[in-house]
Structures are given as C-alpha cells and as structure tokens.
PDB file of C-alpha atoms in Angstrom:
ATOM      1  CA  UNK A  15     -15.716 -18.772  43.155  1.00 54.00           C
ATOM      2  CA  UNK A  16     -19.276 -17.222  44.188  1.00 65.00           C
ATOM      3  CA  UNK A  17     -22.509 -19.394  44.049  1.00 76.00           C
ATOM      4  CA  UNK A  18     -24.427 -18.799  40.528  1.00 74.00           C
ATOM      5  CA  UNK A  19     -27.423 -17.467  40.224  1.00 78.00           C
ATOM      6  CA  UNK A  20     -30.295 -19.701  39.674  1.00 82.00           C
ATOM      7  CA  UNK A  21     -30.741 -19.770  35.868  1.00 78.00           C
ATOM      8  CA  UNK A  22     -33.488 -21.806  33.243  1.00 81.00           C
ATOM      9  CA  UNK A  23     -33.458 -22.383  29.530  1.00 83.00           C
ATOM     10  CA  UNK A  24     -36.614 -21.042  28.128  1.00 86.00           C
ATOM     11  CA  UNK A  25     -35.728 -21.017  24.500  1.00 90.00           C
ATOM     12  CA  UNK A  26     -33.879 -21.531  21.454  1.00 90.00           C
ATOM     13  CA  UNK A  27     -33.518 -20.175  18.244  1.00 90.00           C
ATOM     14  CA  UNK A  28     -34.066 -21.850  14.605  1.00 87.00           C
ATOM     15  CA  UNK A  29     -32.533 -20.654  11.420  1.00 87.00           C
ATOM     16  CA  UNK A  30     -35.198 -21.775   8.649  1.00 88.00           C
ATOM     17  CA  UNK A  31     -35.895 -22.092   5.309  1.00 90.00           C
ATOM     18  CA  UNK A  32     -39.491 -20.974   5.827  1.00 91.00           C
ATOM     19  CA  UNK A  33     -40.709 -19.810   8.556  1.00 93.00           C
ATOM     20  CA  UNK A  34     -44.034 -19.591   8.047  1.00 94.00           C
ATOM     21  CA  UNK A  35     -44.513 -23.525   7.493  1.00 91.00           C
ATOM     22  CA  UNK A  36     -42.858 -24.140  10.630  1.00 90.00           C
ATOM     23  CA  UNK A  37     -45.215 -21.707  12.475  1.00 91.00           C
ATOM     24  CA  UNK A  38     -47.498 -24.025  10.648  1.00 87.00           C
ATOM     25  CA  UNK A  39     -46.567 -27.306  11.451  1.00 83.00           C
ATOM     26  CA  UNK A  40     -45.696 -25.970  15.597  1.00 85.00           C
ATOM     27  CA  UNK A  41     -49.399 -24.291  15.860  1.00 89.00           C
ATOM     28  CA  UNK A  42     -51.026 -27.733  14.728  1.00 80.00           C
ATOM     29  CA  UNK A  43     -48.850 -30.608  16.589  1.00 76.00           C
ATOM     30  CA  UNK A  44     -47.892 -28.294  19.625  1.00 75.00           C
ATOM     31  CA  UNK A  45     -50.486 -25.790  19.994  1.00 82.00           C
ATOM     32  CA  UNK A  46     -48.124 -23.256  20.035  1.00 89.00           C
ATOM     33  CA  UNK A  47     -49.246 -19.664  18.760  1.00 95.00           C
ATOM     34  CA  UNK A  48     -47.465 -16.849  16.913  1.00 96.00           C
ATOM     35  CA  UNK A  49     -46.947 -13.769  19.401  1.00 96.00           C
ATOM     36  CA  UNK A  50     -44.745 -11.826  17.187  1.00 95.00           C
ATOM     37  CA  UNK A  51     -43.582 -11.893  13.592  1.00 96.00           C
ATOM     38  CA  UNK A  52     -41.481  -9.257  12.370  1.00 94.00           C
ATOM     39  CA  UNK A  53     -38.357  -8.262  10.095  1.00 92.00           C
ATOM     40  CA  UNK A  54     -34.679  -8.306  11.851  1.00 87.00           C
ATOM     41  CA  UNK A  55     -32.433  -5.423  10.479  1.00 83.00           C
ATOM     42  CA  UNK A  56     -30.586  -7.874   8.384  1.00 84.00           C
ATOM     43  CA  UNK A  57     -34.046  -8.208   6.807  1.00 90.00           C
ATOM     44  CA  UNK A  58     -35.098 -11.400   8.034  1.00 91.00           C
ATOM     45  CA  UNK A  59     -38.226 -12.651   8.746  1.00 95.00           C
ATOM     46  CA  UNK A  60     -38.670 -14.208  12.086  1.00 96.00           C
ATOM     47  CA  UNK A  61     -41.838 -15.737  13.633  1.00 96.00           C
ATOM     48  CA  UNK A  62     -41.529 -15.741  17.597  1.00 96.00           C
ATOM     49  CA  UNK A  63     -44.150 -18.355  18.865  1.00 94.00           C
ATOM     50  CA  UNK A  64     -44.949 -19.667  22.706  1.00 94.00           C
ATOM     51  CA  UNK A  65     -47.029 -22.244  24.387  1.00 91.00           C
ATOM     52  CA  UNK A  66     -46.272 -20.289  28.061  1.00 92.00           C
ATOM     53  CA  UNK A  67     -47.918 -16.962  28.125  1.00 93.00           C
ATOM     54  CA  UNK A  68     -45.344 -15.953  30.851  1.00 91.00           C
ATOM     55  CA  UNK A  69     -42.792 -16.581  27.604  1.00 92.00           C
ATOM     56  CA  UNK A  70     -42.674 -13.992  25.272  1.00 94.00           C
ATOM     57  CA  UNK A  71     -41.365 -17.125  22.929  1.00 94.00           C
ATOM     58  CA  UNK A  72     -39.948 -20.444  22.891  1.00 93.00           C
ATOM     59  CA  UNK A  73     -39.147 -20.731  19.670  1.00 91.00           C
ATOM     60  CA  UNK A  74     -38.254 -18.185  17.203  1.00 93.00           C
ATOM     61  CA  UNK A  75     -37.787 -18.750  13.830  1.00 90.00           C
ATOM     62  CA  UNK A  76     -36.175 -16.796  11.622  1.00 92.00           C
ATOM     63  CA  UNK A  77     -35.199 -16.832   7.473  1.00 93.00           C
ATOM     64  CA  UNK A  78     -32.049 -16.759   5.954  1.00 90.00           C
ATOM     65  CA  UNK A  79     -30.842 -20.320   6.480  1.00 87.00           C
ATOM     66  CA  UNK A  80     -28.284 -21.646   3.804  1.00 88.00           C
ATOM     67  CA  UNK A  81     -28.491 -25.481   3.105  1.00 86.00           C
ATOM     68  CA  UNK A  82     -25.208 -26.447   5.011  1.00 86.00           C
ATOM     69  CA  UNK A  83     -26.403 -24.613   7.867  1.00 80.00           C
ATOM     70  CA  UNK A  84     -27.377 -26.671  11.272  1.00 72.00           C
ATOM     71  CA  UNK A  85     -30.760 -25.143  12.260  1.00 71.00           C
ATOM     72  CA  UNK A  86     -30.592 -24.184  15.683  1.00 74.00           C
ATOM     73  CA  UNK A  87     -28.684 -20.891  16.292  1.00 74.00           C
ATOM     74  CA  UNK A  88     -29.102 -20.157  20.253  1.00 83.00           C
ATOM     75  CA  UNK A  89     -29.650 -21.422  23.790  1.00 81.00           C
ATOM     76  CA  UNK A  90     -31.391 -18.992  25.841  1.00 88.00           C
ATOM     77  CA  UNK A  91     -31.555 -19.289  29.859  1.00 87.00           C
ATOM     78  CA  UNK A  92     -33.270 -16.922  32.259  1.00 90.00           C
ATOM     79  CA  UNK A  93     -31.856 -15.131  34.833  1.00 92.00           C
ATOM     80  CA  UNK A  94     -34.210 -13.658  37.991  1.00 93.00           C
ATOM     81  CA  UNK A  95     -33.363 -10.202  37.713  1.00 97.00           C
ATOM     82  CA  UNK A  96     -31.624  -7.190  35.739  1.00 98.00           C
ATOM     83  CA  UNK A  97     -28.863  -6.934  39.033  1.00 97.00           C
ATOM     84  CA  UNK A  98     -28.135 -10.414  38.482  1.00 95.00           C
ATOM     85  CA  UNK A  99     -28.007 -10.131  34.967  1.00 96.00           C
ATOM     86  CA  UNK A 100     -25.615  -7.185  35.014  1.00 97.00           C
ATOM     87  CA  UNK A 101     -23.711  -9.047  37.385  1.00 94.00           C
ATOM     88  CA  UNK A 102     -23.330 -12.120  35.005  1.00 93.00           C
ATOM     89  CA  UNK A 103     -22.434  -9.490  32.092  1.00 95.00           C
ATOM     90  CA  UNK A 104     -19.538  -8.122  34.094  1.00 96.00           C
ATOM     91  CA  UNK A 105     -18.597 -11.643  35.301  1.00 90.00           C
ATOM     92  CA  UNK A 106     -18.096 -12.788  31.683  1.00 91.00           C
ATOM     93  CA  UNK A 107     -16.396  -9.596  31.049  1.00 96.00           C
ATOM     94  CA  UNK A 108     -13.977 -10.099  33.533  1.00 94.00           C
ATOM     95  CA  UNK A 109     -13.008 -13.652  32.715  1.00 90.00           C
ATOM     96  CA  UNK A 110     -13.148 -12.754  28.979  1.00 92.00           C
ATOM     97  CA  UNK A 111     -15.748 -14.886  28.065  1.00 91.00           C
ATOM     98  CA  UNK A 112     -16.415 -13.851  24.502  1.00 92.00           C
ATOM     99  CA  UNK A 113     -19.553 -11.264  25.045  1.00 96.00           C
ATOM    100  CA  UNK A 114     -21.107 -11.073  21.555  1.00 96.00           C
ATOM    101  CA  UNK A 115     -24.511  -8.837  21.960  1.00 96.00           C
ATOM    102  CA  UNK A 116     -25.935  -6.874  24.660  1.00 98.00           C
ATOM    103  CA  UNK A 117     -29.659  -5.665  23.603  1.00 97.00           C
ATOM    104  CA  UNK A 118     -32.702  -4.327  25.174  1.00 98.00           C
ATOM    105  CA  UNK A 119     -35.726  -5.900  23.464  1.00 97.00           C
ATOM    106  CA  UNK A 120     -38.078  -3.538  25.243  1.00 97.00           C
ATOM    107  CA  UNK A 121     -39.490  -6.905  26.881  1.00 97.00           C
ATOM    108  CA  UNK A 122     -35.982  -8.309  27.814  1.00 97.00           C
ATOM    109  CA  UNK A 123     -32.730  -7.510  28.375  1.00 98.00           C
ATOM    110  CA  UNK A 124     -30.057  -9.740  27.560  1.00 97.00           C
ATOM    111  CA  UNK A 125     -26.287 -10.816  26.720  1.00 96.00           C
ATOM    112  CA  UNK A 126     -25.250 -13.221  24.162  1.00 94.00           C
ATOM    113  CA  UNK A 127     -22.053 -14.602  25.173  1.00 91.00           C
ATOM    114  CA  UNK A 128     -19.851 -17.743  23.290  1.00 86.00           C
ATOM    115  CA  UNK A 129     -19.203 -20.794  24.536  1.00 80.00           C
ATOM    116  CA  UNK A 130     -15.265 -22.416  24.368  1.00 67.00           C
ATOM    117  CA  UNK A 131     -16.643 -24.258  20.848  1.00 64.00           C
ATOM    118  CA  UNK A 132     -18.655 -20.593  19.527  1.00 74.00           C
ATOM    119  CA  UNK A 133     -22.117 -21.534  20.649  1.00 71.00           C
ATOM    120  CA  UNK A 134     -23.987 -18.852  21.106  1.00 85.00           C
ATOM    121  CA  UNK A 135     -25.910 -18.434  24.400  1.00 86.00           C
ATOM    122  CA  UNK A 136     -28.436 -15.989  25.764  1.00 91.00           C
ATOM    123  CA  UNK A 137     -28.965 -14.881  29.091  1.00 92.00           C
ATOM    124  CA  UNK A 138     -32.044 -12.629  29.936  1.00 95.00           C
ATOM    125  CA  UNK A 139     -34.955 -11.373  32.372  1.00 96.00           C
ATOM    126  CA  UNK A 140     -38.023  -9.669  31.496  1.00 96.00           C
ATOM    127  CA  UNK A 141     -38.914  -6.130  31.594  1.00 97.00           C
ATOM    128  CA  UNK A 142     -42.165  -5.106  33.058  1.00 96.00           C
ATOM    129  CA  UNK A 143     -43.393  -4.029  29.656  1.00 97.00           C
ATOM    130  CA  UNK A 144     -44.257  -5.147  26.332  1.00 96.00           C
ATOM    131  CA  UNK A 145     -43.200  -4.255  22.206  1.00 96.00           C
ATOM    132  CA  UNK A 146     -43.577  -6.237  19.303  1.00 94.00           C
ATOM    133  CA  UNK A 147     -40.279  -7.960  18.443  1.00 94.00           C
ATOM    134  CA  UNK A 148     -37.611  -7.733  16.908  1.00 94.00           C
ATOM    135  CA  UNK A 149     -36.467  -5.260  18.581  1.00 94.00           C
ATOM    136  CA  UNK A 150     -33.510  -4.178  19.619  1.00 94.00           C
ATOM    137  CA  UNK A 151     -31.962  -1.065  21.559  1.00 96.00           C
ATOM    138  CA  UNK A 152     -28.449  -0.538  22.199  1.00 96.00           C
ATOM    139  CA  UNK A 153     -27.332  -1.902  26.159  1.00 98.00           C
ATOM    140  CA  UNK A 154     -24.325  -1.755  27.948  1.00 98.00           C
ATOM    141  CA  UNK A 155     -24.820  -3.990  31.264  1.00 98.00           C
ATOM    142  CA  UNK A 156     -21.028  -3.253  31.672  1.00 98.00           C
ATOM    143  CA  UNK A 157     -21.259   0.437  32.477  1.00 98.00           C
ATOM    144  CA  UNK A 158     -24.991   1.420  32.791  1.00 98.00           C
ATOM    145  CA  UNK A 159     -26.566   1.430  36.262  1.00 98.00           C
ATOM    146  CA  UNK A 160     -29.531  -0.472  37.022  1.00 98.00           C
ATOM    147  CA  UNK A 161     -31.830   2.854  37.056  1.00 98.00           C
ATOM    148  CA  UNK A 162     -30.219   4.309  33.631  1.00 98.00           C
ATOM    149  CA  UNK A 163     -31.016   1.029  32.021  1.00 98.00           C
ATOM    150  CA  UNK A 164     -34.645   0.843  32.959  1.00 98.00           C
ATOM    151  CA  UNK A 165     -35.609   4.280  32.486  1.00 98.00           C
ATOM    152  CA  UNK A 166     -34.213   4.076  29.145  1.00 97.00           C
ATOM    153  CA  UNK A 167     -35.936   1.144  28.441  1.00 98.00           C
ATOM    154  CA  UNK A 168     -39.324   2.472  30.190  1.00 97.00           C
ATOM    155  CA  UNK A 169     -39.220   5.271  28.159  1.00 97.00           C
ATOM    156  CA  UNK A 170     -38.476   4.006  24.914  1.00 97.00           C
ATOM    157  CA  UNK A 171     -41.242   0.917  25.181  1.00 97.00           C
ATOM    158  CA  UNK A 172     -43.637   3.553  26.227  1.00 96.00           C
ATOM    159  CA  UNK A 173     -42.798   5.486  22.894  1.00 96.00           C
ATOM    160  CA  UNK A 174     -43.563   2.534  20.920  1.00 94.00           C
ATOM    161  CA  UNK A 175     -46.812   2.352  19.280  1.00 92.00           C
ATOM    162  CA  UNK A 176     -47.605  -1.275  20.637  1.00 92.00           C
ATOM    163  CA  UNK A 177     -46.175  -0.685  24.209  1.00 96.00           C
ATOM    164  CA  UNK A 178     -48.711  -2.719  26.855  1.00 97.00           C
ATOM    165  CA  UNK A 179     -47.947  -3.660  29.882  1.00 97.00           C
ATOM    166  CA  UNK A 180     -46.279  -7.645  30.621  1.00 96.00           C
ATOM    167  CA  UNK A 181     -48.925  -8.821  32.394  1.00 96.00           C
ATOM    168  CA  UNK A 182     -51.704  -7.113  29.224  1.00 97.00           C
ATOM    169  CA  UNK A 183     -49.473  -9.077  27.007  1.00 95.00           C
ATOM    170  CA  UNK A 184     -49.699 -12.334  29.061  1.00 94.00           C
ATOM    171  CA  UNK A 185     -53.566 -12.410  28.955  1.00 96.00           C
ATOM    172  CA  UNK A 186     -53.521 -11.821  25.714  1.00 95.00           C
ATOM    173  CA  UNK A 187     -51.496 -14.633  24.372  1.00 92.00           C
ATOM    174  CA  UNK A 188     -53.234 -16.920  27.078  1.00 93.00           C
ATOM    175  CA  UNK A 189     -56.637 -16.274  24.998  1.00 95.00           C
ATOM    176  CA  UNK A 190     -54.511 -16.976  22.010  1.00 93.00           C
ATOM    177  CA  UNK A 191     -53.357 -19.912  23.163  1.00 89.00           C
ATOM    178  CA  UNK A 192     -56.782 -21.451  24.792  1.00 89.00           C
ATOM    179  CA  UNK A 193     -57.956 -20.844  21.486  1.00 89.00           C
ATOM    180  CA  UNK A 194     -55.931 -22.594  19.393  1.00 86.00           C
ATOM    181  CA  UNK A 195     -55.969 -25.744  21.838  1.00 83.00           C
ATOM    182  CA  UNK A 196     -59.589 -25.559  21.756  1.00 86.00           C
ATOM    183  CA  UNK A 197     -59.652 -25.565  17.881  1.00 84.00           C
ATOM    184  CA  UNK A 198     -57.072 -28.592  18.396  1.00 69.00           C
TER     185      UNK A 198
END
C-alpha cells in the first residue's frame, strides 16, 4: 500500500438549533469571529466562524437540527494540494469507499467520503481565491484534470461578486479577529 499523504483536521461541522446564539456564545468565550453566514440550498442557515485567518472556518454551524439529532455532522482534514486530493478521490473510488459529495466551494475543493459506521468525513485544500460561503459548484476529482478543475473554479470565483483573493481574505479576518480579542 503507498505512503499517505500528510493530512490535518481543521474543522467540524455542528447541526444547531440556533445558530446565531452559538456564534454568540463562540465569539465571547473563544474569540472566534463570523467570516461567513449564508443560506445552504436546503435553506439552512449556517454561520461559518474561525479563530485562524489561514481557516476559512473551524466551525460551521448550520440550522435544521431535530431534537434526537447528535450535533456534530462532519470531520474535516486537510490535504496539501488539489493532485493529492484528486489522488485520494480516486483512491476511495477504487476501494469503494462510499464517496458522498465532491464540491468546489470557490475557496476549497473537497470530497466527503463515509466511514465503515456512516460518518461523514471531509477532505480538502484551498483554492487561491476567495467567495462567500455556502457555496457549492459541481466537481468531479474522478475524471477532471487538474487544469480543467482550476480554471473552472478561477473563472467562476472571479464571476462572483465577492471574489478576493486568499491572502485579501486572510488579512481581513485577521483584523476581525484582533478586534474582537481586543474587545475581549
């Protein structure tokens, strides 16, 4: 079996009841700060929030949880680049690891894949550019090549009314964030 690729969990995913009190209660005992809050197609709200301005989020919370629901809905991990995220894509293919979701977030691109119990898992790098989230453009890591995927993704991010560069977005959310920790 090859070596894997070196791979960190950045973060997870919370099914709430409100959102917005949990942005609450994570900006005042964490000094986290809201970089994106949007609507999902299925019309939920979700509230992405960071501490790491290299991290788009950390935590992203989204509505729609049902009382006999278990909050947390993902584990996310990093990967170091789009080749070795392909390569992970067609690895899980191949073995038939259940691959639930390929998307291009216009920051990210990633694959949700199940673990043997139905976890869900995320694997994704960063783009070199910036929308607001959610977002979410169709992906096929599978059959694309490398250059099809990130001109599509260049072109559609520069479309977007929001687009900025990742490194404009990073200082950004690093003045966000000294200010909230200053207001502490």
């Amino acid at each position: 079996m090859a070596s894997l690729p070196k791979m960190n969990f950045r973060h997870t995913g919370i099914s709430t009841f409100d959102p917005d009190f949990l942005a609450r209660f994570y900006s005042r005992w964490f000094g986290m700060v809201a970089s994106d809050v949007g609507d999902a197609k299925a019309g939920h709200r979700v509230i992405f929030m960071t501490g790491d301005p290299e991290e788009h989020h950390q935590i992203a919370f989204a509505s729609g949880r049902q009382p006999e629901w278990l909050g947390a809905d993902q584990l996310s991990f990093t990967i170091g680049s789009l080749s070795e995220l392909k390569q992970r894509a067609i690895a899980f293919h191949e073995a038939g690891v259940p691959i639930l979701q390929q998307k291009d977030h216009g920051n990210t691109w990633s694959v949700d894949v199940a673990d043997p119990e139905g976890n869900r898992i995320e694997i994704y790098t960063p783009t070199g550019w910036h929308v607001s989230q959610p977002t979410g453009w169709p992906l096929d890591l599978i059959t694309e090549s490398e250059e099809t995927i990130r001109a599509h993704t260049q072109a559609s991010a520069r479309s977007s009314l929001d687009f900025m560069t990742r490194k404009e977005w990073m200082a950004q959310i690093q003045a966000c964030i000294d200010a909230q920790r200053a207001a502490g």
